[in-house]
Amino acid sequence: MSTAAKEQTTPEAFFSVDMRVGRVTDVREFPEARRPAWKVTVDFGDIGELQTSAQITNYTREQLIGRLVVGAVNLGAKRIAGFRSEFLLLGGCTADGTVHLLAPDAGTPGDPVA
């Protein structure tokens, strides 16, 4: 994963991404994925529950269930090994590709991220 800075963008492009607080409600194994991943379901309040494929197997199922997370919910769905991934779970990536989830200290599912 590259750590080089990306090109400048506009505030309009950045603010068009709908980032929301959510709570993890389910985590399932995803053996069909090319790289180790979980199938994660997150409650985003009024938006509803959305699912995603996430390469965050450095977290156990028990560490994820009930956890507050941040997701980008308006990027469109994508098929991954036959699974419909509906949002992007956000985290910081280390040089070795490990993802450390962004986690709000508090909040309610569906809260917009400022």
PDB file of C-alpha atoms in Angstrom:
ATOM      1  CA  MET A   1       0.000   0.000   0.000  1.00  0.00           C
ATOM      2  CA  SER A   2       1.402   3.354  -1.047  1.00  0.00           C
ATOM      3  CA  THR A   3       1.798   6.033   1.598  1.00  0.00           C
ATOM      4  CA  ALA A   4       2.448   8.796  -0.949  1.00  0.00           C
ATOM      5  CA  ALA A   5       0.087  11.756  -0.762  1.00  0.00           C
ATOM      6  CA  LYS A   6      -2.715  11.792  -3.331  1.00  0.00           C
ATOM      7  CA  GLU A   7      -3.411  14.694  -5.685  1.00  0.00           C
ATOM      8  CA  GLN A   8      -5.363  17.657  -4.364  1.00  0.00           C
ATOM      9  CA  THR A   9      -9.142  17.413  -4.653  1.00  0.00           C
ATOM     10  CA  THR A  10     -11.995  19.835  -4.146  1.00  0.00           C
ATOM     11  CA  PRO A  11     -14.071  20.269  -1.021  1.00  0.00           C
ATOM     12  CA  GLU A  12     -17.145  19.444  -3.141  1.00  0.00           C
ATOM     13  CA  ALA A  13     -15.683  16.045  -4.124  1.00  0.00           C
ATOM     14  CA  PHE A  14     -14.709  15.251  -0.535  1.00  0.00           C
ATOM     15  CA  PHE A  15     -18.034  16.309   0.981  1.00  0.00           C
ATOM     16  CA  SER A  16     -19.974  14.277  -1.602  1.00  0.00           C
ATOM     17  CA  VAL A  17     -18.837  11.106   0.226  1.00  0.00           C
ATOM     18  CA  ASP A  18     -21.483  10.174   2.807  1.00  0.00           C
ATOM     19  CA  MET A  19     -19.554   8.921   5.848  1.00  0.00           C
ATOM     20  CA  ARG A  20     -21.615   7.615   8.751  1.00  0.00           C
ATOM     21  CA  VAL A  21     -21.211   6.112  12.200  1.00  0.00           C
ATOM     22  CA  GLY A  22     -22.411   2.529  12.373  1.00  0.00           C
ATOM     23  CA  ARG A  23     -22.477  -0.374  14.809  1.00  0.00           C
ATOM     24  CA  VAL A  24     -21.251  -3.846  13.771  1.00  0.00           C
ATOM     25  CA  THR A  25     -24.110  -6.340  14.173  1.00  0.00           C
ATOM     26  CA  ASP A  26     -22.744  -9.459  12.454  1.00  0.00           C
ATOM     27  CA  VAL A  27     -19.407 -10.880  11.327  1.00  0.00           C
ATOM     28  CA  ARG A  28     -19.157 -14.002   9.173  1.00  0.00           C
ATOM     29  CA  GLU A  29     -16.308 -15.906   7.604  1.00  0.00           C
ATOM     30  CA  PHE A  30     -15.621 -15.312   3.912  1.00  0.00           C
ATOM     31  CA  PRO A  31     -13.621 -18.303   2.645  1.00  0.00           C
ATOM     32  CA  GLU A  32     -14.385 -17.450  -1.026  1.00  0.00           C
ATOM     33  CA  ALA A  33     -12.386 -14.210  -0.864  1.00  0.00           C
ATOM     34  CA  ARG A  34      -8.927 -14.204  -2.476  1.00  0.00           C
ATOM     35  CA  ARG A  35      -7.426 -12.478   0.563  1.00  0.00           C
ATOM     36  CA  PRO A  36      -8.511 -13.203   4.143  1.00  0.00           C
ATOM     37  CA  ALA A  37     -11.617 -11.145   4.891  1.00  0.00           C
ATOM     38  CA  TRP A  38     -14.773 -11.006   6.957  1.00  0.00           C
ATOM     39  CA  LYS A  39     -18.347 -10.395   5.797  1.00  0.00           C
ATOM     40  CA  VAL A  40     -19.392  -7.569   8.105  1.00  0.00           C
ATOM     41  CA  THR A  41     -22.915  -6.253   8.663  1.00  0.00           C
ATOM     42  CA  VAL A  42     -23.279  -2.761  10.132  1.00  0.00           C
ATOM     43  CA  ASP A  43     -26.364  -0.924  11.393  1.00  0.00           C
ATOM     44  CA  PHE A  44     -26.399   2.655  10.057  1.00  0.00           C
ATOM     45  CA  GLY A  45     -29.616   3.737  11.800  1.00  0.00           C
ATOM     46  CA  ASP A  46     -32.195   5.216   9.398  1.00  0.00           C
ATOM     47  CA  ILE A  47     -30.090   4.089   6.405  1.00  0.00           C
ATOM     48  CA  GLY A  48     -30.522   0.495   7.577  1.00  0.00           C
ATOM     49  CA  GLU A  49     -28.140  -2.429   7.806  1.00  0.00           C
ATOM     50  CA  LEU A  50     -25.496  -2.690   5.092  1.00  0.00           C
ATOM     51  CA  GLN A  51     -22.915  -5.398   4.498  1.00  0.00           C
ATOM     52  CA  THR A  52     -19.344  -5.259   3.301  1.00  0.00           C
ATOM     53  CA  SER A  53     -16.348  -7.456   2.684  1.00  0.00           C
ATOM     54  CA  ALA A  54     -13.447  -6.218   4.782  1.00  0.00           C
ATOM     55  CA  GLN A  55      -9.837  -7.380   5.004  1.00  0.00           C
ATOM     56  CA  ILE A  56      -9.745  -6.804   8.753  1.00  0.00           C
ATOM     57  CA  THR A  57      -8.974 -10.307   9.989  1.00  0.00           C
ATOM     58  CA  ASN A  58      -6.512  -8.770  12.466  1.00  0.00           C
ATOM     59  CA  TYR A  59      -9.703  -8.271  14.522  1.00  0.00           C
ATOM     60  CA  THR A  60     -11.613 -11.230  15.940  1.00  0.00           C
ATOM     61  CA  ARG A  61     -15.371 -11.572  15.524  1.00  0.00           C
ATOM     62  CA  GLU A  62     -15.715 -10.818  19.251  1.00  0.00           C
ATOM     63  CA  GLN A  63     -13.692  -7.602  18.909  1.00  0.00           C
ATOM     64  CA  LEU A  64     -15.927  -6.425  16.068  1.00  0.00           C
ATOM     65  CA  ILE A  65     -19.478  -7.256  17.223  1.00  0.00           C
ATOM     66  CA  GLY A  66     -21.005  -4.174  18.864  1.00  0.00           C
ATOM     67  CA  ARG A  67     -18.101  -1.898  17.875  1.00  0.00           C
ATOM     68  CA  LEU A  68     -18.744   1.600  16.501  1.00  0.00           C
ATOM     69  CA  VAL A  69     -17.145   2.082  13.079  1.00  0.00           C
ATOM     70  CA  VAL A  70     -17.103   4.609  10.230  1.00  0.00           C
ATOM     71  CA  GLY A  71     -18.348   3.699   6.765  1.00  0.00           C
ATOM     72  CA  ALA A  72     -18.659   5.447   3.393  1.00  0.00           C
ATOM     73  CA  VAL A  73     -22.201   4.487   2.428  1.00  0.00           C
ATOM     74  CA  ASN A  74     -22.782   6.127  -0.976  1.00  0.00           C
ATOM     75  CA  LEU A  75     -20.025   4.655  -3.143  1.00  0.00           C
ATOM     76  CA  GLY A  76     -22.233   2.022  -4.762  1.00  0.00           C
ATOM     77  CA  ALA A  77     -22.277  -1.736  -4.376  1.00  0.00           C
ATOM     78  CA  LYS A  78     -19.564  -4.064  -5.630  1.00  0.00           C
ATOM     79  CA  ARG A  79     -19.521  -7.854  -6.137  1.00  0.00           C
ATOM     80  CA  ILE A  80     -16.659  -9.623  -4.382  1.00  0.00           C
ATOM     81  CA  ALA A  81     -16.511 -13.402  -4.907  1.00  0.00           C
ATOM     82  CA  GLY A  82     -20.288 -13.471  -5.406  1.00  0.00           C
ATOM     83  CA  PHE A  83     -20.948 -11.331  -2.298  1.00  0.00           C
ATOM     84  CA  ARG A  84     -22.643  -7.913  -2.548  1.00  0.00           C
ATOM     85  CA  SER A  85     -20.461  -5.382  -0.710  1.00  0.00           C
ATOM     86  CA  GLU A  86     -22.550  -2.251  -0.082  1.00  0.00           C
ATOM     87  CA  PHE A  87     -20.250   0.220   1.679  1.00  0.00           C
ATOM     88  CA  LEU A  88     -16.602   0.885   2.477  1.00  0.00           C
ATOM     89  CA  LEU A  89     -15.444   0.315   6.054  1.00  0.00           C
ATOM     90  CA  LEU A  90     -12.823   2.976   6.840  1.00  0.00           C
ATOM     91  CA  GLY A  91      -9.498   2.493   8.558  1.00  0.00           C
ATOM     92  CA  GLY A  92      -5.853   3.425   8.508  1.00  0.00           C
ATOM     93  CA  CYS A  93      -3.524   1.119   6.578  1.00  0.00           C
ATOM     94  CA  THR A  94       0.003   0.297   7.728  1.00  0.00           C
ATOM     95  CA  ALA A  95       2.834  -0.378   5.270  1.00  0.00           C
ATOM     96  CA  ASP A  96       2.217  -4.144   5.527  1.00  0.00           C
ATOM     97  CA  GLY A  97      -1.462  -3.711   4.578  1.00  0.00           C
ATOM     98  CA  THR A  98      -2.938  -4.159   8.054  1.00  0.00           C
ATOM     99  CA  VAL A  99      -6.104  -2.092   8.494  1.00  0.00           C
ATOM    100  CA  HIS A 100      -6.807  -0.370  11.821  1.00  0.00           C
ATOM    101  CA  LEU A 101     -10.451   0.684  11.886  1.00  0.00           C
ATOM    102  CA  LEU A 102     -11.511   4.264  12.440  1.00  0.00           C
ATOM    103  CA  ALA A 103     -13.665   4.288  15.538  1.00  0.00           C
ATOM    104  CA  PRO A 104     -15.645   7.189  16.966  1.00  0.00           C
ATOM    105  CA  ASP A 105     -15.454   7.558  20.744  1.00  0.00           C
ATOM    106  CA  ALA A 106     -19.240   7.834  20.864  1.00  0.00           C
ATOM    107  CA  GLY A 107     -22.207   8.268  18.573  1.00  0.00           C
ATOM    108  CA  THR A 108     -25.411   6.752  17.319  1.00  0.00           C
ATOM    109  CA  PRO A 109     -25.744   4.575  14.230  1.00  0.00           C
ATOM    110  CA  GLY A 110     -26.536   6.842  11.284  1.00  0.00           C
ATOM    111  CA  ASP A 111     -24.767   9.925  12.636  1.00  0.00           C
ATOM    112  CA  PRO A 112     -22.966  11.766   9.811  1.00  0.00           C
ATOM    113  CA  VAL A 113     -19.199  12.109  10.133  1.00  0.00           C
ATOM    114  CA  ALA A 114     -18.083  15.752  10.147  1.00  0.00           C
TER     115      ALA A 114
END
